[in-house]
GROMACS .gro file of C-alpha atoms in nm:
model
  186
    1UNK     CA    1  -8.820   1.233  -8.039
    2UNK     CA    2  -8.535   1.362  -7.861
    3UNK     CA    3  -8.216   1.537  -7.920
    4UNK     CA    4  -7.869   1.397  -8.040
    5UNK     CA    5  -7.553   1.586  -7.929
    6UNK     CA    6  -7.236   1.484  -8.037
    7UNK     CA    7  -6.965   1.588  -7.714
    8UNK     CA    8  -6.622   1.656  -7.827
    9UNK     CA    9  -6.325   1.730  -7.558
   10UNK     CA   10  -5.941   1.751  -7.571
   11UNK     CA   11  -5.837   1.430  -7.525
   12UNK     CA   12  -5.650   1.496  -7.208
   13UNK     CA   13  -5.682   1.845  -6.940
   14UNK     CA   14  -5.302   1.976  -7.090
   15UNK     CA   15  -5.309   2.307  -7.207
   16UNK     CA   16  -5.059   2.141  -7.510
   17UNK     CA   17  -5.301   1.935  -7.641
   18UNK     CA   18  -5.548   2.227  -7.669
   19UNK     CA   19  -5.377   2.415  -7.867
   20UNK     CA   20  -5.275   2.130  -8.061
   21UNK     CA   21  -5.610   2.053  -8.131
   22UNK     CA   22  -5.706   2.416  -8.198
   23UNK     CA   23  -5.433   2.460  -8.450
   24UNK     CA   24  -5.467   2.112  -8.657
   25UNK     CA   25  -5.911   2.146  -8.642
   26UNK     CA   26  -5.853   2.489  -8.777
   27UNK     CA   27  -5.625   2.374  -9.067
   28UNK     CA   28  -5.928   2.281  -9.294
   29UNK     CA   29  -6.040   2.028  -9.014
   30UNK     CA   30  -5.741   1.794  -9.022
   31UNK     CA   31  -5.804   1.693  -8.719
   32UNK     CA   32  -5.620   1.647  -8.339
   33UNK     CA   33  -5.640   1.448  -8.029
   34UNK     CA   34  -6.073   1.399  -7.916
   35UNK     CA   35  -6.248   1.248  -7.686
   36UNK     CA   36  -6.622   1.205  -7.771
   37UNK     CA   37  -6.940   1.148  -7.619
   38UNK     CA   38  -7.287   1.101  -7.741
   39UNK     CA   39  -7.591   1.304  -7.525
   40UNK     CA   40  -7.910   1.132  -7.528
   41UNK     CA   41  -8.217   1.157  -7.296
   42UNK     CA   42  -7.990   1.383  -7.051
   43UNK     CA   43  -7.769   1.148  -7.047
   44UNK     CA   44  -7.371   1.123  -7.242
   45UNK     CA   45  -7.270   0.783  -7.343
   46UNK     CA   46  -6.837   0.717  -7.453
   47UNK     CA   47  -6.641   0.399  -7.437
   48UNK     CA   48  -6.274   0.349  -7.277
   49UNK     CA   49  -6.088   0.078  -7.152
   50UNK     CA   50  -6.178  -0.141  -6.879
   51UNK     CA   51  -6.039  -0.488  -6.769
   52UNK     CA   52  -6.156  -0.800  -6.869
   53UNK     CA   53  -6.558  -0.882  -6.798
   54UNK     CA   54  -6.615  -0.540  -6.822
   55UNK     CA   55  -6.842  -0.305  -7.098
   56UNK     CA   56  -6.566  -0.022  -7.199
   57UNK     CA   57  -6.952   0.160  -7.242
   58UNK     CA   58  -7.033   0.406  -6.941
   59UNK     CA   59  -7.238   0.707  -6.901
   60UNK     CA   60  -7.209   1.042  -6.721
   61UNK     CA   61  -7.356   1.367  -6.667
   62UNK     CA   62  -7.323   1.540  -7.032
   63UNK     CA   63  -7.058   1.755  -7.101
   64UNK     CA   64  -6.885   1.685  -6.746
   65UNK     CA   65  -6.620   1.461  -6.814
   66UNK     CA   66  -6.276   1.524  -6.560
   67UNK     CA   67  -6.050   1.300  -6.761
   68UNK     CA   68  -6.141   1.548  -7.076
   69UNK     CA   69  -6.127   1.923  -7.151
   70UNK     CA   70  -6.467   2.053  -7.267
   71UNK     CA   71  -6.433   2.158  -7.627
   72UNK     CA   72  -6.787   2.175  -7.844
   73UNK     CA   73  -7.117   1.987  -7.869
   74UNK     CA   74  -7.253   1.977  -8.217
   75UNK     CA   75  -7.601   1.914  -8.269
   76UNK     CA   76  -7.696   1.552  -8.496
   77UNK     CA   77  -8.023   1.565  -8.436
   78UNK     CA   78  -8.374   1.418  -8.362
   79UNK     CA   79  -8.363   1.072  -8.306
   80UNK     CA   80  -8.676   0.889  -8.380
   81UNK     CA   81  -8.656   0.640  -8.111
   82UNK     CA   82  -8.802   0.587  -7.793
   83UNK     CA   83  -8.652   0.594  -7.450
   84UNK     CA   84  -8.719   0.248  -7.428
   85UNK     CA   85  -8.515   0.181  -7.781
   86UNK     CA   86  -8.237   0.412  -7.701
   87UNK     CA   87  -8.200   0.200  -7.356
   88UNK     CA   88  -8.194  -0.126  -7.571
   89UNK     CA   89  -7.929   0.011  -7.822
   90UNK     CA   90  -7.726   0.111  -7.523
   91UNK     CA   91  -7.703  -0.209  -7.384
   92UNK     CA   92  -7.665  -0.413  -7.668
   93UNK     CA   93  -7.343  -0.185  -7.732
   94UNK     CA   94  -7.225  -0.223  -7.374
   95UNK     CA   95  -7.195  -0.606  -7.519
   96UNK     CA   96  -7.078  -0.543  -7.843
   97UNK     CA   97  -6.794  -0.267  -7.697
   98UNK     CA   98  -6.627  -0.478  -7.402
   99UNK     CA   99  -6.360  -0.231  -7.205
  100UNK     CA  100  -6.034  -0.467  -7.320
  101UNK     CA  101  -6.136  -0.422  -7.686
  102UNK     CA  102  -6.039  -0.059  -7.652
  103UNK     CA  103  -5.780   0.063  -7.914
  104UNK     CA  104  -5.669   0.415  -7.891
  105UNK     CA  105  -5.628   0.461  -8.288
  106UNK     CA  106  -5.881   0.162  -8.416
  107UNK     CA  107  -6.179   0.141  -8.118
  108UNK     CA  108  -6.160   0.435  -7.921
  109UNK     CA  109  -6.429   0.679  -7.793
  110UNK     CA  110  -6.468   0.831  -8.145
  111UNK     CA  111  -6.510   0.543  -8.277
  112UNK     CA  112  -6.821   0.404  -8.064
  113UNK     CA  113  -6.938   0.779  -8.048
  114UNK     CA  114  -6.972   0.698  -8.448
  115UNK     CA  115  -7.167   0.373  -8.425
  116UNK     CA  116  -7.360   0.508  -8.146
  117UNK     CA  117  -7.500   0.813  -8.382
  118UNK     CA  118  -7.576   0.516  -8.688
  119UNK     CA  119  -7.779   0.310  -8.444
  120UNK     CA  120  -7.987   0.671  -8.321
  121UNK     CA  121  -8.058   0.711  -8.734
  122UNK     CA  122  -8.022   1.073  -8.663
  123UNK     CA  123  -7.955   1.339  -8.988
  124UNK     CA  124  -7.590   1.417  -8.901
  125UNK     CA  125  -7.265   1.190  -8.922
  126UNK     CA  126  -6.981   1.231  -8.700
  127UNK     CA  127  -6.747   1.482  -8.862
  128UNK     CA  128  -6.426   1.308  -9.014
  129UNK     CA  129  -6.200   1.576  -8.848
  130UNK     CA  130  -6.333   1.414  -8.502
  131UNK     CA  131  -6.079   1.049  -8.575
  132UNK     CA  132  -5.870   1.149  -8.858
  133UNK     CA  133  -5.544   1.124  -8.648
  134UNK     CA  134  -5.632   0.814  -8.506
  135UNK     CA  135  -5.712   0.698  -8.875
  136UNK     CA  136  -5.371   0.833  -8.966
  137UNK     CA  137  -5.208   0.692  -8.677
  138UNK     CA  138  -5.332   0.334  -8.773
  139UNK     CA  139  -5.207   0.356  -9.130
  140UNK     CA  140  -4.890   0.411  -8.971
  141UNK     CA  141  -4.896   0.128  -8.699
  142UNK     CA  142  -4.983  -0.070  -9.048
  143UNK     CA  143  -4.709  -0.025  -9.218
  144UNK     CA  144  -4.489  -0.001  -8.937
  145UNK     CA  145  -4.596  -0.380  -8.850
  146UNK     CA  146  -4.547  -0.484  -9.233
  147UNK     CA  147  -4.223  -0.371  -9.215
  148UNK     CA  148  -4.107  -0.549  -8.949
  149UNK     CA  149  -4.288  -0.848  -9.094
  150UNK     CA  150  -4.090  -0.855  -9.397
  151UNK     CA  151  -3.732  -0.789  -9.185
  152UNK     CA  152  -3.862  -1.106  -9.039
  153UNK     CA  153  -3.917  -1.289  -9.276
  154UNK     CA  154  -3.600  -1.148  -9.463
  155UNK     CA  155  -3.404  -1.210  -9.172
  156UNK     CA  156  -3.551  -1.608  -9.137
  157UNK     CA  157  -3.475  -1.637  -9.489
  158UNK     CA  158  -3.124  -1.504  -9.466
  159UNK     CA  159  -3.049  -1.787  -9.194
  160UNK     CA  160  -3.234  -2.021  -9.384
  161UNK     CA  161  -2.982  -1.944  -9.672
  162UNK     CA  162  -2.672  -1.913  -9.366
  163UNK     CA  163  -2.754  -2.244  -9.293
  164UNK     CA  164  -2.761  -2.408  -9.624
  165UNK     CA  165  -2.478  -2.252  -9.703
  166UNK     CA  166  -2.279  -2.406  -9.411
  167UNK     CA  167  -2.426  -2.739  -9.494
  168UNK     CA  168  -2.255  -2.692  -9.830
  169UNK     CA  169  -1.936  -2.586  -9.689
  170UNK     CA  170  -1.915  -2.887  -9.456
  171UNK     CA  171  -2.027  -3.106  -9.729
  172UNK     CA  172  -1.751  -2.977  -9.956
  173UNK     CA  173  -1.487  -2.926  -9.668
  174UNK     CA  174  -1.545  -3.332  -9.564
  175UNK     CA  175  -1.483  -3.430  -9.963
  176UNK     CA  176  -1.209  -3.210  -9.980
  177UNK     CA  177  -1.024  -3.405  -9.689
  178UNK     CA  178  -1.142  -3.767  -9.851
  179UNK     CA  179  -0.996  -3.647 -10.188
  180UNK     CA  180  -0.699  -3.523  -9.995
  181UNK     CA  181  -0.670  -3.812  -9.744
  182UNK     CA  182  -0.674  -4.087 -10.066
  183UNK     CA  183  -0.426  -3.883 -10.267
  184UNK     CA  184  -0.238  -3.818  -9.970
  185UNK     CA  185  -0.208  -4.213  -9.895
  186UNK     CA  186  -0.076  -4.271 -10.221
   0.00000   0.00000   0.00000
């Protein structure tokens, strides 16, 4: 059995984005800008980008990240796996969590730091405060991207109807001049 510790940093070393963090957590938890890392066996496990070919999984020395501003660990628990297990979950994740898959509000650090703790079966889930920007943040991309879908497809539609319409014109414009032209020959 060993221990489960859930990591959490400031997303980036800026004083800003401490206090961001401090202020928006301490709302009722609704939330900030985290990094997060899972501690296993002496040894922290996150997920970031990486080029193509390459596991976005890596490991470090727990709680020592430089990219990251040390916030809080939180205890999850006792994992009843072996070494051996916790190895095997590791690296089947290093598969499933490739580095250009990374998405800083729908597969980020969190994220894997979640599915991490479900594969452990430890007592403890990750807190929702932990990704509830990035959750937010995705609504928004959403809605931002079915906007512009439907100016679009509005804006197709209006040349659609543009065109038509000229055909029309021209249509009408050559039987007004045939009209014109055989009344005019008269």
């Amino acid at each position: 059995m060993s221990e489960v510790t859930l990591h959490v940093y400031d997303v980036t070393n800026k004083a800003v984005i401490g206090y961001l963090n401090a202020v928006t957590k301490g709302l009722g938890h609704v939330g900030g800008a985290f990094h997060g890392g899972v501690e296993v066996n002496g040894v922290e496990y996150s997920f970031g980008y990486m080029p193509e070919g390459h596991s976005g999984v890596y490991e470090q020395e727990p709680k020592q990240s430089d990219q990251h501003k040390y916030r809080e660990s939180i205890c999850m628990g006792k994992t009843q796996k072996e070494s051996g297990q916790v190895l095997a979950i590791v690296e089947r994740l290093k598969r499933e969590w490739q580095g250009p898959s990374y998405d800083v509000l729908t597969r980020n650090c969190c994220h894997f730091s979640a599915a991490l703790i479900d594969e452990l079966d430890v007592p403890e889930k990750v807190p929702a405060w932990l990704n509830r920007f990035a959750g937010i943040g995705s609504k928004g991309r959403d809605l931002g991207e079915g906007i512009q879908a439907k100016a679009t497809e509005a804006n197709r539609s209006m040349k659609a109807e543009d065109s038509t319409a000229s055909k029309i014109k021209n249509k009408a414009s050559n039987l007004v001049g045939k009209i014109g032209a055989k009344f005019g020959k008269k």
